[in-house]
mmCIF file of C-alpha atoms in Angstrom:
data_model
loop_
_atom_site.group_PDB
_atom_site.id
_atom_site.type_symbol
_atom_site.label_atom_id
_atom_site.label_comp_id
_atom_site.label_asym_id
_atom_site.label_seq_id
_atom_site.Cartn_x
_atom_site.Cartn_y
_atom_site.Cartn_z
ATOM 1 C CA UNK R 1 -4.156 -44.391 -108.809
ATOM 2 C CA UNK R 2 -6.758 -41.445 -109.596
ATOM 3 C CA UNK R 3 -5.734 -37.941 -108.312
ATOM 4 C CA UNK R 4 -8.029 -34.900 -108.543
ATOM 5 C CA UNK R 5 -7.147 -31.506 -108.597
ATOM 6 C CA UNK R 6 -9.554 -28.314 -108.461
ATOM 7 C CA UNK R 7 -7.602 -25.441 -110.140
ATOM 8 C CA UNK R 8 -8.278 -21.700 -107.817
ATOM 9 C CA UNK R 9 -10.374 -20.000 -109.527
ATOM 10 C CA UNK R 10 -10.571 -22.617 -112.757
ATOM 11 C CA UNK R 11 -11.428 -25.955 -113.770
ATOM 12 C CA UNK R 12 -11.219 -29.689 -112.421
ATOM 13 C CA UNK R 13 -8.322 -31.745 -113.926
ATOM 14 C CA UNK R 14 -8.227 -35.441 -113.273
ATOM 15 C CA UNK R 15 -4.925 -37.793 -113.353
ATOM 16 C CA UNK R 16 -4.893 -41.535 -113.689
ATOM 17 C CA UNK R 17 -1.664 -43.225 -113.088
ATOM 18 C CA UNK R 18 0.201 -46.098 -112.451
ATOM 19 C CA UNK R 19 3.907 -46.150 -110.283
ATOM 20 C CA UNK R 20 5.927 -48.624 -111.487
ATOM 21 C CA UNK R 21 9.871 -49.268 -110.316
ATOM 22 C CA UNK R 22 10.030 -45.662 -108.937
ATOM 23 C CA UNK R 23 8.531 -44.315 -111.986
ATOM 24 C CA UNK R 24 4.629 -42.738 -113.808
ATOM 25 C CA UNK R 25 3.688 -45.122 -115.964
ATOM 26 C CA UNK R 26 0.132 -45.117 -118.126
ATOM 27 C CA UNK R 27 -0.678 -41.544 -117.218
ATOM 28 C CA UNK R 28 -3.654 -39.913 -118.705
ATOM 29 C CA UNK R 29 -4.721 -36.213 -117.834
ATOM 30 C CA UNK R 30 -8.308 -35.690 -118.400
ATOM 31 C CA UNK R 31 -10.716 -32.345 -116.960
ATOM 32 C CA UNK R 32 -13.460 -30.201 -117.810
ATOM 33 C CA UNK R 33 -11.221 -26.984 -119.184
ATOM 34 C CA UNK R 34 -10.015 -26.316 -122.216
ATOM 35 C CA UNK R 35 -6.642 -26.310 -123.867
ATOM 36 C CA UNK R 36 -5.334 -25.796 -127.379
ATOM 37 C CA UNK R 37 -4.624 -27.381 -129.740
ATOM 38 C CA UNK R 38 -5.944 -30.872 -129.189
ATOM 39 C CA UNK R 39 -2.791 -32.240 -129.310
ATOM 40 C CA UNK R 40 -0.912 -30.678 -125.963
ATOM 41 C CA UNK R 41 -2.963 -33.437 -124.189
ATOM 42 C CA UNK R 42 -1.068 -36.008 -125.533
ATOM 43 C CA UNK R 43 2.354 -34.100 -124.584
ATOM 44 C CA UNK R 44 1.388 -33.457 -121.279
ATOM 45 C CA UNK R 45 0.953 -37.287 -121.176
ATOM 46 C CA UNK R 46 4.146 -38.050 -122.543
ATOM 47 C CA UNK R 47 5.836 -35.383 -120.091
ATOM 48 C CA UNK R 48 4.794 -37.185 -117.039
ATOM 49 C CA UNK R 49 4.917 -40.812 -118.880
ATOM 50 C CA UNK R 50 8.478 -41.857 -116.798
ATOM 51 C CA UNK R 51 8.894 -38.789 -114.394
ATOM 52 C CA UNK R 52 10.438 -40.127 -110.889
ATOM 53 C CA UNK R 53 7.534 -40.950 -108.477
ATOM 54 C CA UNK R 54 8.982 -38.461 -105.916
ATOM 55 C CA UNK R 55 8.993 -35.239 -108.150
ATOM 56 C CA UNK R 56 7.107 -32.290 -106.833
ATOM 57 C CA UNK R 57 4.443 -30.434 -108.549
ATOM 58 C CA UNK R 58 6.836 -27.851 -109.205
ATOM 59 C CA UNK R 59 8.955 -30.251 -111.349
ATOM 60 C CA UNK R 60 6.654 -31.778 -112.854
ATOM 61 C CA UNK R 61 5.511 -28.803 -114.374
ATOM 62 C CA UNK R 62 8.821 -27.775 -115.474
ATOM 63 C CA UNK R 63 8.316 -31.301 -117.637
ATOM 64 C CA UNK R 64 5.091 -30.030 -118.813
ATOM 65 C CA UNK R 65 6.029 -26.874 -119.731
ATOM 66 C CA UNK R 66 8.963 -28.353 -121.950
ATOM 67 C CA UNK R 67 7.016 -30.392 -123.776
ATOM 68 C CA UNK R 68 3.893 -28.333 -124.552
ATOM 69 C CA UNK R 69 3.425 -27.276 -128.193
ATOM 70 C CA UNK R 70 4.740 -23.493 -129.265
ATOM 71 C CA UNK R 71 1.359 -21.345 -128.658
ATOM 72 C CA UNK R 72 -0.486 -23.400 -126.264
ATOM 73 C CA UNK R 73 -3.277 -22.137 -124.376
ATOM 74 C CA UNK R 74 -4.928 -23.228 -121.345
ATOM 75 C CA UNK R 75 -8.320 -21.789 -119.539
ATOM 76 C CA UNK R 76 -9.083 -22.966 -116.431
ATOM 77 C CA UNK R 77 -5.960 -25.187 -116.480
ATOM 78 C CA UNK R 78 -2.419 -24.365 -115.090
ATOM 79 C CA UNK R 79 0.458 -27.306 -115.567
ATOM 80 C CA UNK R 80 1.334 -26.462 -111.837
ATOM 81 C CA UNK R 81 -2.430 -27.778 -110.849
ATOM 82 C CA UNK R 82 -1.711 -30.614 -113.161
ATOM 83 C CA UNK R 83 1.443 -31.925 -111.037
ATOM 84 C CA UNK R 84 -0.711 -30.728 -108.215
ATOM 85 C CA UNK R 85 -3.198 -33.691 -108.995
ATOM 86 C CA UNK R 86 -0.241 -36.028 -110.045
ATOM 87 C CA UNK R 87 0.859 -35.446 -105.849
ATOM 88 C CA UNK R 88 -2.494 -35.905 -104.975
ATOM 89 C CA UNK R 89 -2.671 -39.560 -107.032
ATOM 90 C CA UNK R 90 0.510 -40.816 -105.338
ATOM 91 C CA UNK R 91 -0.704 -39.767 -101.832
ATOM 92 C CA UNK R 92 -4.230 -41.212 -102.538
ATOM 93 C CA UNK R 93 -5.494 -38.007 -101.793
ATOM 94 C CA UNK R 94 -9.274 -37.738 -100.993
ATOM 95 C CA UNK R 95 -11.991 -35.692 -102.768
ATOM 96 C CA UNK R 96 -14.818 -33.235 -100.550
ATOM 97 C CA UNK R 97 -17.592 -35.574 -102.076
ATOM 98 C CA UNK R 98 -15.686 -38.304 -100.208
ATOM 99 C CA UNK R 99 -17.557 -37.441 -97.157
ATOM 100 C CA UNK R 100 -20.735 -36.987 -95.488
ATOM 101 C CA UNK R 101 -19.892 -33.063 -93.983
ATOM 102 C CA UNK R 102 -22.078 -31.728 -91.173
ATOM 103 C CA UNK R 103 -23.055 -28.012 -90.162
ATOM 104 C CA UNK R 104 -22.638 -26.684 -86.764
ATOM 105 C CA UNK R 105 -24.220 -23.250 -86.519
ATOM 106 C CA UNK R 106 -25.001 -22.492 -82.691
ATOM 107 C CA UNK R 107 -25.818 -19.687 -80.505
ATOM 108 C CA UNK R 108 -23.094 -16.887 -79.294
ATOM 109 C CA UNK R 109 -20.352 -18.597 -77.523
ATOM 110 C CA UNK R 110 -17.248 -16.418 -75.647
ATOM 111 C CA UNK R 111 -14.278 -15.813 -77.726
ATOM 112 C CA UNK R 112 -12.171 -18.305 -75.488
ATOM 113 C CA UNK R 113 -14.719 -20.845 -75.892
ATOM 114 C CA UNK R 114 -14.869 -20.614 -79.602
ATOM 115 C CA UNK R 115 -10.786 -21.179 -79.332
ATOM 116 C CA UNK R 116 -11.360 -24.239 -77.751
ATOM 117 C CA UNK R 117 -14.277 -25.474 -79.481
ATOM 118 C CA UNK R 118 -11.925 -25.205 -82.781
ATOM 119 C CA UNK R 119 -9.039 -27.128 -80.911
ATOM 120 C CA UNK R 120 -11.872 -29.864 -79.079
ATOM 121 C CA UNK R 121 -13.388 -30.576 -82.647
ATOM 122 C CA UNK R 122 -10.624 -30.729 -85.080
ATOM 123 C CA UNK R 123 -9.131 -32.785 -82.673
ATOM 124 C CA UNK R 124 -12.165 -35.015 -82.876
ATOM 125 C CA UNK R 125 -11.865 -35.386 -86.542
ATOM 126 C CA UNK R 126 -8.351 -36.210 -86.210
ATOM 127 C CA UNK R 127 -9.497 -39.215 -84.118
ATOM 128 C CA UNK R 128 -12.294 -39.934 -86.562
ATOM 129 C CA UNK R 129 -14.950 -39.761 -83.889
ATOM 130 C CA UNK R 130 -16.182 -36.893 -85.895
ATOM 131 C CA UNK R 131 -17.493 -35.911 -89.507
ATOM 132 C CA UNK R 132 -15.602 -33.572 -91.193
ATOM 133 C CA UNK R 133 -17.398 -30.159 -89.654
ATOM 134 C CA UNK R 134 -17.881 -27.014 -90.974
ATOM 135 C CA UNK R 135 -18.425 -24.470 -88.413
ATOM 136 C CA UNK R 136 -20.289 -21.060 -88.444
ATOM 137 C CA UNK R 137 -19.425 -19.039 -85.374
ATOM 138 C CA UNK R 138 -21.696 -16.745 -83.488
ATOM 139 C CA UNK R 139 -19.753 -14.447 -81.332
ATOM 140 C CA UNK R 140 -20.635 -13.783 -77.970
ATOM 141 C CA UNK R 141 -18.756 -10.966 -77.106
ATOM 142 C CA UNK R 142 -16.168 -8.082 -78.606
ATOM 143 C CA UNK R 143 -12.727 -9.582 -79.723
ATOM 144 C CA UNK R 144 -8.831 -9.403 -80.617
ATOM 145 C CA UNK R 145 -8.106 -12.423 -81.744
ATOM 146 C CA UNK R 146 -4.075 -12.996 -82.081
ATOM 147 C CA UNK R 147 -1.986 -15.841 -83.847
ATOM 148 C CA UNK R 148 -0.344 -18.304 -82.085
ATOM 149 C CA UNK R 149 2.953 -16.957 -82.253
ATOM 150 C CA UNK R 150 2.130 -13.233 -82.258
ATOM 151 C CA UNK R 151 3.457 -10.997 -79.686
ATOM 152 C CA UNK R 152 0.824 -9.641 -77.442
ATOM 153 C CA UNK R 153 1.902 -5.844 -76.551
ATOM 154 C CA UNK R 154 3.304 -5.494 -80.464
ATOM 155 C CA UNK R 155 0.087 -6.521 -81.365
ATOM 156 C CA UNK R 156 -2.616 -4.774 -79.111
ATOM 157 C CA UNK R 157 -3.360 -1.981 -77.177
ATOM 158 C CA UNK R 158 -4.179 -3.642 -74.092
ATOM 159 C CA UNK R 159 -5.656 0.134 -72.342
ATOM 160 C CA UNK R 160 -8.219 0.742 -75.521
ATOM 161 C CA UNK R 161 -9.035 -2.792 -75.916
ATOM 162 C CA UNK R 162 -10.128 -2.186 -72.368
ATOM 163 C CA UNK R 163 -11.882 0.956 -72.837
ATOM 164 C CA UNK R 164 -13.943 -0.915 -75.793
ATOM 165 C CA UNK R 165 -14.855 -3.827 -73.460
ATOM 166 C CA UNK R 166 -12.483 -6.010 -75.967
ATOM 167 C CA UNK R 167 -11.487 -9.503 -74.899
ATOM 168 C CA UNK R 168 -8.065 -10.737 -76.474
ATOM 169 C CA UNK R 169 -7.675 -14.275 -76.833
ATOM 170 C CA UNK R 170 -4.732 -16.190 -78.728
ATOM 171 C CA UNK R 171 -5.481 -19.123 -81.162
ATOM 172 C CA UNK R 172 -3.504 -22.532 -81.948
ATOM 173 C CA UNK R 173 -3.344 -21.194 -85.748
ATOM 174 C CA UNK R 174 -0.634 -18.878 -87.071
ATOM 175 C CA UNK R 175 -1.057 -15.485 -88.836
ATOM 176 C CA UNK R 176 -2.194 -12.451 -87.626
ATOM 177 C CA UNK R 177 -4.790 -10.446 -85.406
ATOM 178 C CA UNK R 178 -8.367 -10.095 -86.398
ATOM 179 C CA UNK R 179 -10.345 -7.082 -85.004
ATOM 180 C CA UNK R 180 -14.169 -8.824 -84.279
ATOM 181 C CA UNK R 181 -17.368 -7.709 -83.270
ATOM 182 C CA UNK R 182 -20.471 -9.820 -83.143
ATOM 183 C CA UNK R 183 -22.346 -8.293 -85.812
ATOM 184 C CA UNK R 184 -19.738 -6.806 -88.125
ATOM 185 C CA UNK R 185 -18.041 -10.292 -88.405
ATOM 186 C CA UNK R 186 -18.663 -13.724 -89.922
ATOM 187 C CA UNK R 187 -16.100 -16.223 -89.394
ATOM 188 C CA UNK R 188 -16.383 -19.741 -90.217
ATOM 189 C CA UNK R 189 -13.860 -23.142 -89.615
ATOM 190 C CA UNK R 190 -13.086 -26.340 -91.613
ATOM 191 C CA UNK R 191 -12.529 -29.208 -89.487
ATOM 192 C CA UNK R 192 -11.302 -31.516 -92.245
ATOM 193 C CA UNK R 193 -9.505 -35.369 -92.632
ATOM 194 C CA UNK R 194 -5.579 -34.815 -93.506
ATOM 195 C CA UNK R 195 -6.060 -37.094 -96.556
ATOM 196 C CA UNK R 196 -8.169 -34.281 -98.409
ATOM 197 C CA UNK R 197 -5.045 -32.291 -98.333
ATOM 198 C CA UNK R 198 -2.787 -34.880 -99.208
ATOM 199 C CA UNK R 199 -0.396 -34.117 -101.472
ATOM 200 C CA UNK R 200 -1.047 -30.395 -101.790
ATOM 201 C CA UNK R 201 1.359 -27.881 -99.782
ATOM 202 C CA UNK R 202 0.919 -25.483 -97.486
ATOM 203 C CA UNK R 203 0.042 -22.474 -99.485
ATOM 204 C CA UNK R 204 -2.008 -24.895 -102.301
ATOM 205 C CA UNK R 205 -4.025 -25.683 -99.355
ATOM 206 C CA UNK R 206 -5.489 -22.471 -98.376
ATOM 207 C CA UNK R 207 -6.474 -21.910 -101.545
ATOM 208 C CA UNK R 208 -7.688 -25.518 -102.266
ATOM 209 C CA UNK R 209 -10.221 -24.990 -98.623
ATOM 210 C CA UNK R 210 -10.987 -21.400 -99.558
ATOM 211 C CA UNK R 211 -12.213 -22.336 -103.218
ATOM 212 C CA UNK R 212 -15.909 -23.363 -102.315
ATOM 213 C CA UNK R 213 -16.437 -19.603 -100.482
ATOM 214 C CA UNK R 214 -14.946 -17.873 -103.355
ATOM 215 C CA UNK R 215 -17.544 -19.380 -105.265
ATOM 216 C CA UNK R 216 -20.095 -18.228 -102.817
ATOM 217 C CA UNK R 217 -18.985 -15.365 -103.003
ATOM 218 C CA UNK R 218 -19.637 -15.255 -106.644
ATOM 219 C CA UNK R 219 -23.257 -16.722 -106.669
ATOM 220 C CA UNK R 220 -23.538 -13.053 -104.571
ATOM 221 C CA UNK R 221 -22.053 -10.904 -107.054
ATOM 222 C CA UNK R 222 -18.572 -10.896 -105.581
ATOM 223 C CA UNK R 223 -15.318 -11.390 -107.624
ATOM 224 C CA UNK R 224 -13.147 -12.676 -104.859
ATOM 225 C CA UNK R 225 -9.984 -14.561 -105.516
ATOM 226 C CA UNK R 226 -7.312 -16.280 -103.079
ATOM 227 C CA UNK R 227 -4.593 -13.945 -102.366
ATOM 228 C CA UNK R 228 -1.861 -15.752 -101.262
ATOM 229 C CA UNK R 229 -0.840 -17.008 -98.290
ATOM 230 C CA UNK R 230 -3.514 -16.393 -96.388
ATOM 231 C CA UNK R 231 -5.865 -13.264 -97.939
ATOM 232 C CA UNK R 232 -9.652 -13.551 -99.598
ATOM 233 C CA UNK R 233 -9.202 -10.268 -102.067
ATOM 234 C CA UNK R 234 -11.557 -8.349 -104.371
ATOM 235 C CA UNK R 235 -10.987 -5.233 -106.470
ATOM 236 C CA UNK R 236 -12.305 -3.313 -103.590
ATOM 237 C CA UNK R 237 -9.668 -4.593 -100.876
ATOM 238 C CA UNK R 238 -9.362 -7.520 -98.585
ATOM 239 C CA UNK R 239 -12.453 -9.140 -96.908
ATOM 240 C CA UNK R 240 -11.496 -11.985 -95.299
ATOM 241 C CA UNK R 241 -7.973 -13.659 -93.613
ATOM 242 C CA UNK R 242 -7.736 -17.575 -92.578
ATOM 243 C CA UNK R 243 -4.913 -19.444 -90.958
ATOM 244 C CA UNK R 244 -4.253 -23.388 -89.894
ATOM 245 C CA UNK R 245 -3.533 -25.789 -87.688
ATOM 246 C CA UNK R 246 -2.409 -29.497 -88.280
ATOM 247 C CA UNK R 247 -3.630 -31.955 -86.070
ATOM 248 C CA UNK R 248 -1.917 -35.576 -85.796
ATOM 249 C CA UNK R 249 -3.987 -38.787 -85.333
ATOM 250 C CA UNK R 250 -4.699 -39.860 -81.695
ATOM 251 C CA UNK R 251 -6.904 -43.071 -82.064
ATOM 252 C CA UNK R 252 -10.678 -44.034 -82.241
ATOM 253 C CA UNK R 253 -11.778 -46.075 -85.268
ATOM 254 C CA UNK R 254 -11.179 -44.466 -88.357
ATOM 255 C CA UNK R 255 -7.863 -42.304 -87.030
ATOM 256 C CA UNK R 256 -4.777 -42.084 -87.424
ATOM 257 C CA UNK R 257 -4.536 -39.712 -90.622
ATOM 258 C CA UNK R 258 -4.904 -36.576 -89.034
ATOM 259 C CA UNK R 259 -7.056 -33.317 -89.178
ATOM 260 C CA UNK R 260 -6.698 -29.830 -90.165
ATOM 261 C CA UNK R 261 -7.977 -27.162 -89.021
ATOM 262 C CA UNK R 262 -8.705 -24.184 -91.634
ATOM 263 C CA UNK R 263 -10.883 -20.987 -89.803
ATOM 264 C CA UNK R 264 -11.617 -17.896 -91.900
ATOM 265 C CA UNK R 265 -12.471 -14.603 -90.602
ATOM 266 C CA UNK R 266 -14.421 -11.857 -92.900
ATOM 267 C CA UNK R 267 -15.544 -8.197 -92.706
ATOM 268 C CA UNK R 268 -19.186 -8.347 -92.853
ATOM 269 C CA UNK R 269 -18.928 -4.487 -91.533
ATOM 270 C CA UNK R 270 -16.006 -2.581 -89.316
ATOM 271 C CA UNK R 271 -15.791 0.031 -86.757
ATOM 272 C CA UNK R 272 -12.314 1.288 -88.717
ATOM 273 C CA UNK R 273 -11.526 4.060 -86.089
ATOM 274 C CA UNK R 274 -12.018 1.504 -83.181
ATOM 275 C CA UNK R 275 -10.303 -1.252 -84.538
ATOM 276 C CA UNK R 276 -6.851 1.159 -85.412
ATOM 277 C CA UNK R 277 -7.406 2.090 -81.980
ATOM 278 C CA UNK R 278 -6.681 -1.246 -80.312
ATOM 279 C CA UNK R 279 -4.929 -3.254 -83.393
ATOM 280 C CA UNK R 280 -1.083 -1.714 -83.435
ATOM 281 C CA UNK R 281 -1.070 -2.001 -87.270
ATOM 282 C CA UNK R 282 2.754 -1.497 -88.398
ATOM 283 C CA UNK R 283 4.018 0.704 -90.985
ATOM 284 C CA UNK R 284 5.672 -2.304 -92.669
ATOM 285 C CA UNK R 285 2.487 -4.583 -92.945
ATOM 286 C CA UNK R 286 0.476 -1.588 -94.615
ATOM 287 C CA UNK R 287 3.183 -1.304 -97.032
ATOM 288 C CA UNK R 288 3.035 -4.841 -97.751
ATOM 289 C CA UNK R 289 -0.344 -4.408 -98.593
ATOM 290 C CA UNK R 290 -0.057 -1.741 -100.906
ATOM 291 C CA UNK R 291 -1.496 0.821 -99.152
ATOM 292 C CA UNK R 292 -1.284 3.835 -96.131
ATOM 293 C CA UNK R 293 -3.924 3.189 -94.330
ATOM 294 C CA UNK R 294 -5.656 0.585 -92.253
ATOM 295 C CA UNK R 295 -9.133 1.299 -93.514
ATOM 296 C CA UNK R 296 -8.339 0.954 -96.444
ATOM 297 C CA UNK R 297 -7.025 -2.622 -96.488
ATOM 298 C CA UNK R 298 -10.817 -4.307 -95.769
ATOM 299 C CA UNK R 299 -13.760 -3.735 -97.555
ATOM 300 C CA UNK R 300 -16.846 -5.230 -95.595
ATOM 301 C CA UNK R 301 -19.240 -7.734 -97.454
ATOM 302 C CA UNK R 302 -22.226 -5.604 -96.266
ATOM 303 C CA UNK R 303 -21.215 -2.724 -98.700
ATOM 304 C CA UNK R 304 -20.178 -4.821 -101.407
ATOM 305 C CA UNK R 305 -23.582 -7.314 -101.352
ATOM 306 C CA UNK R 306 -25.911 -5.020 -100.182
ATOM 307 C CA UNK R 307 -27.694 -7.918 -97.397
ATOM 308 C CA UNK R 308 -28.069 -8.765 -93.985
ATOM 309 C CA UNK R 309 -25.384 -10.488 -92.224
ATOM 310 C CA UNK R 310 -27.751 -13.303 -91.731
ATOM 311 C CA UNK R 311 -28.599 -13.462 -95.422
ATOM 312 C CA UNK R 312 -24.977 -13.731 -96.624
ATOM 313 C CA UNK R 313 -24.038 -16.574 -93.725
ATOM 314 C CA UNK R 314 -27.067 -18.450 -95.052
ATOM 315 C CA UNK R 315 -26.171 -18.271 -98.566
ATOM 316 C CA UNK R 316 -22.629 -19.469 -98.305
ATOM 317 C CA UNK R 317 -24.062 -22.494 -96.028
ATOM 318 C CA UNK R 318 -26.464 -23.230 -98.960
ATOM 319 C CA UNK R 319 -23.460 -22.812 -101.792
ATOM 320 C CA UNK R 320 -21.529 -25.768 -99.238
ATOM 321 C CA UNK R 321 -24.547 -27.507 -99.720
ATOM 322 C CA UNK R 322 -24.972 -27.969 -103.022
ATOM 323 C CA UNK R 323 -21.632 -28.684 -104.231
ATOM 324 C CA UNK R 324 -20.718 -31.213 -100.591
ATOM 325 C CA UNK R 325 -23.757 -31.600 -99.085
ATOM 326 C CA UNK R 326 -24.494 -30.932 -95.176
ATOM 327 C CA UNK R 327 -26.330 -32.064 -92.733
ATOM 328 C CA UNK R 328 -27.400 -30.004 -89.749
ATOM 329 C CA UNK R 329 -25.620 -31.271 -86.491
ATOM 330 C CA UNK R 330 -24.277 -29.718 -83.369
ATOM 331 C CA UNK R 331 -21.618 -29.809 -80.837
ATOM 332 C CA UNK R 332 -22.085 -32.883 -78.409
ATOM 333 C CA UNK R 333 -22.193 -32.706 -74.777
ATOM 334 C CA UNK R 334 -19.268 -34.304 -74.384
ATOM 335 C CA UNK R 335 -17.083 -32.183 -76.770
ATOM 336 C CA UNK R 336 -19.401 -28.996 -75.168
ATOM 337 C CA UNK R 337 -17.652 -30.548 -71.464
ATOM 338 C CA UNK R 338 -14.209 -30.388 -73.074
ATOM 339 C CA UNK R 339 -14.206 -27.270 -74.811
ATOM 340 C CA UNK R 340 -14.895 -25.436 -71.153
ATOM 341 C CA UNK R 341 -12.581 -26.939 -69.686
ATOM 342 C CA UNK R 342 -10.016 -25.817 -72.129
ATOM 343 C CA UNK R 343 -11.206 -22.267 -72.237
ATOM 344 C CA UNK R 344 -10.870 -22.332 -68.400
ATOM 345 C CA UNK R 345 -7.426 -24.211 -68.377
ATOM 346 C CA UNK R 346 -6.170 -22.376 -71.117
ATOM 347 C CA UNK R 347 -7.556 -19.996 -73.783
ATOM 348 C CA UNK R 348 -9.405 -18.026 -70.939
ATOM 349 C CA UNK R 349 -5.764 -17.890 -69.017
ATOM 350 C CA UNK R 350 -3.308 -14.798 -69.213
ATOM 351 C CA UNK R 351 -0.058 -17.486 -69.418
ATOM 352 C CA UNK R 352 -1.639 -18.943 -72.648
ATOM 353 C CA UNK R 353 -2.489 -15.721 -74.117
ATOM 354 C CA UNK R 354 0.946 -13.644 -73.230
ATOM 355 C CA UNK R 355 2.892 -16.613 -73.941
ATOM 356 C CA UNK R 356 4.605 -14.915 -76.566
ATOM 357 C CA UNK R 357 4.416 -11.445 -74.383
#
């Protein structure tokens, strides 16, 4: 079995094993960082050489760490990504150059629509009538967007949302309310096969899906790193939030493994006074943050690169690119025909978005 494992923010590490009786047998760790001295590769070997099949990353490191050499170093190379890739070789975990990923980039569509379209074509992949799809949203109008389980009037002020001609629409994802207007905002969703996050969990995940924009972010001059659970961070403040939705297997050749969904919203600019006008940002999640103000806690992209919105969607499409590939595709008629009818029946209705009032 052959796991792979890209460390946040570091290197690749590679695992080749064999699962014998309940146990690792033959393993061999292999990568492009660097570790010191030569010899820790051969304990970290010999840690996992018998571990139970069903430990988790966690303990697996633990083994690691017990067996590693006084004064090793690593770059680029944590022993929690190593059990990381261990999980991922037991689950038979795929890799993003598995795949042949396409690029929807469309005009504006209504915020309810672009709930749907998220829910129509993850769905989609699920049932492996679809590519794995990244898709770069165009917004069509003002926005609150909520998390599924957020609390509407705790949330928003429903009178200057309506002043500012503000639409607020609830997603299927968790986490918490984004503030959006057309040309301050670039958000972006991964409509991926369950098997590429096989074996990771939860929070490994967001970081594993956000690592390729980080990058991008980089090529741009931007140190960015995953902020855990659910935060894109630089010195300056946070620029960007995601959130995700699992999606279970419903049929079609090629299902059956499941899809997730993984959407990220960032501050390409921000109307700060407007948006603490209609977001009710708590005491509580400021101080969380580190900070006493809401505007301080994002720092748009347009300050800290200096380009057009347009310029800065373009180059993280062409960073995708390069490392995945993508071809250029777009949202079929039929899955166009189901997403309205799902904004209508539900994203665009006042039960779906005051469920949780």
């Amino acid at each position: 079995m052959h796991g792979e494992y890209k460390i946040p923010g570091g290197k690749l590490v590679t695992v080749d094993l064999d699962a014998e009786d309940g146990v690792l047998r033959n393993v061999r760790v292999a990568g492009d960082f660097f570790l010191e001295p030569d010899e820790a590769i051969l304990a970290v070997d010999r840690a996992l050489e018998g571990a139970p099949a069903d430990t988790d990353a966690s303990g697996l490191a633990a083994r690691i760490d017990a067996a590693l050499p006084p004064g090793t170093e690593m770059f680029g190379l944590t022993t929690e990504g190593i059990g990381v890739a261990v999980r991922r070789a037991l689950a038979h975990a795929t890799d993003w150059t598995d795949y042949d990923w396409q690029l929807i980039h469309e005009p504006p569509r209504s915020p309810a629509l672009h709930m749907a379209l998220d829910e129509v074509l993850t769905a989609e992949v699920a049932a492996g009538r679809r590519p794995p799809t990244l898709r770069v949203w165009e917004w069509g109008a003002p926005a609150v967007v909520i998390g599924s389980f957020q609390s509407l009037r705790n949330e928003v002020d429903a009178e200057a949302a309506a002043r500012h001609g503000i639409e607020v629409v609830r997603r299927i994802s968790g986490g918490g309310a984004m503030f959006i207007e057309p040309g301050n905002t670039i958000t972006y969703s991964l409509s991926v096969p369950g098997d590429l996050v096989r074996g990771l969990s939860f929070t490994d995940s967001y970081a594993y899906l956000d690592d390729w924009v980080l990058g991008a972010l980089g090529d741009m001059g931007i140190r960015a790193w995953y902020q855990p659970l659910n935060d894109i961070a630089t010195e300056a403040g946070k620029i960007a939030g995601a959130a995700q939705k699992r999606m279970v297997g419903v049929g079609g050749e090629g299902g059956g493994g499941g899809a997730v969904l993984h959407h990220v919203t960032m501050a390409y600019d921000i109307d700060a006074e407007k948006m603490t006008e209609v977001l009710r940002i708590g005491r509580e999640k400021l101080s969380d943050k580190g900070t006493r103000s809401a505007k301080k806690r994002v720092d748009p992209l347009r300050r800290q690169t200096g380009l057009p919105r347009e310029a800065v969607i373009e180059r993280m499409i062409e960073s995708f690119r390069s490392r995945y590939g993508l071809s250029e595709g777009r949202v079929t008629d039929e899955e166009t025909a189901a997403a309205e009818k799902l904004a209508t029946a539900k994203f665009g209705t006042r039960e779906w978005t005051a469920r949780v009032p």
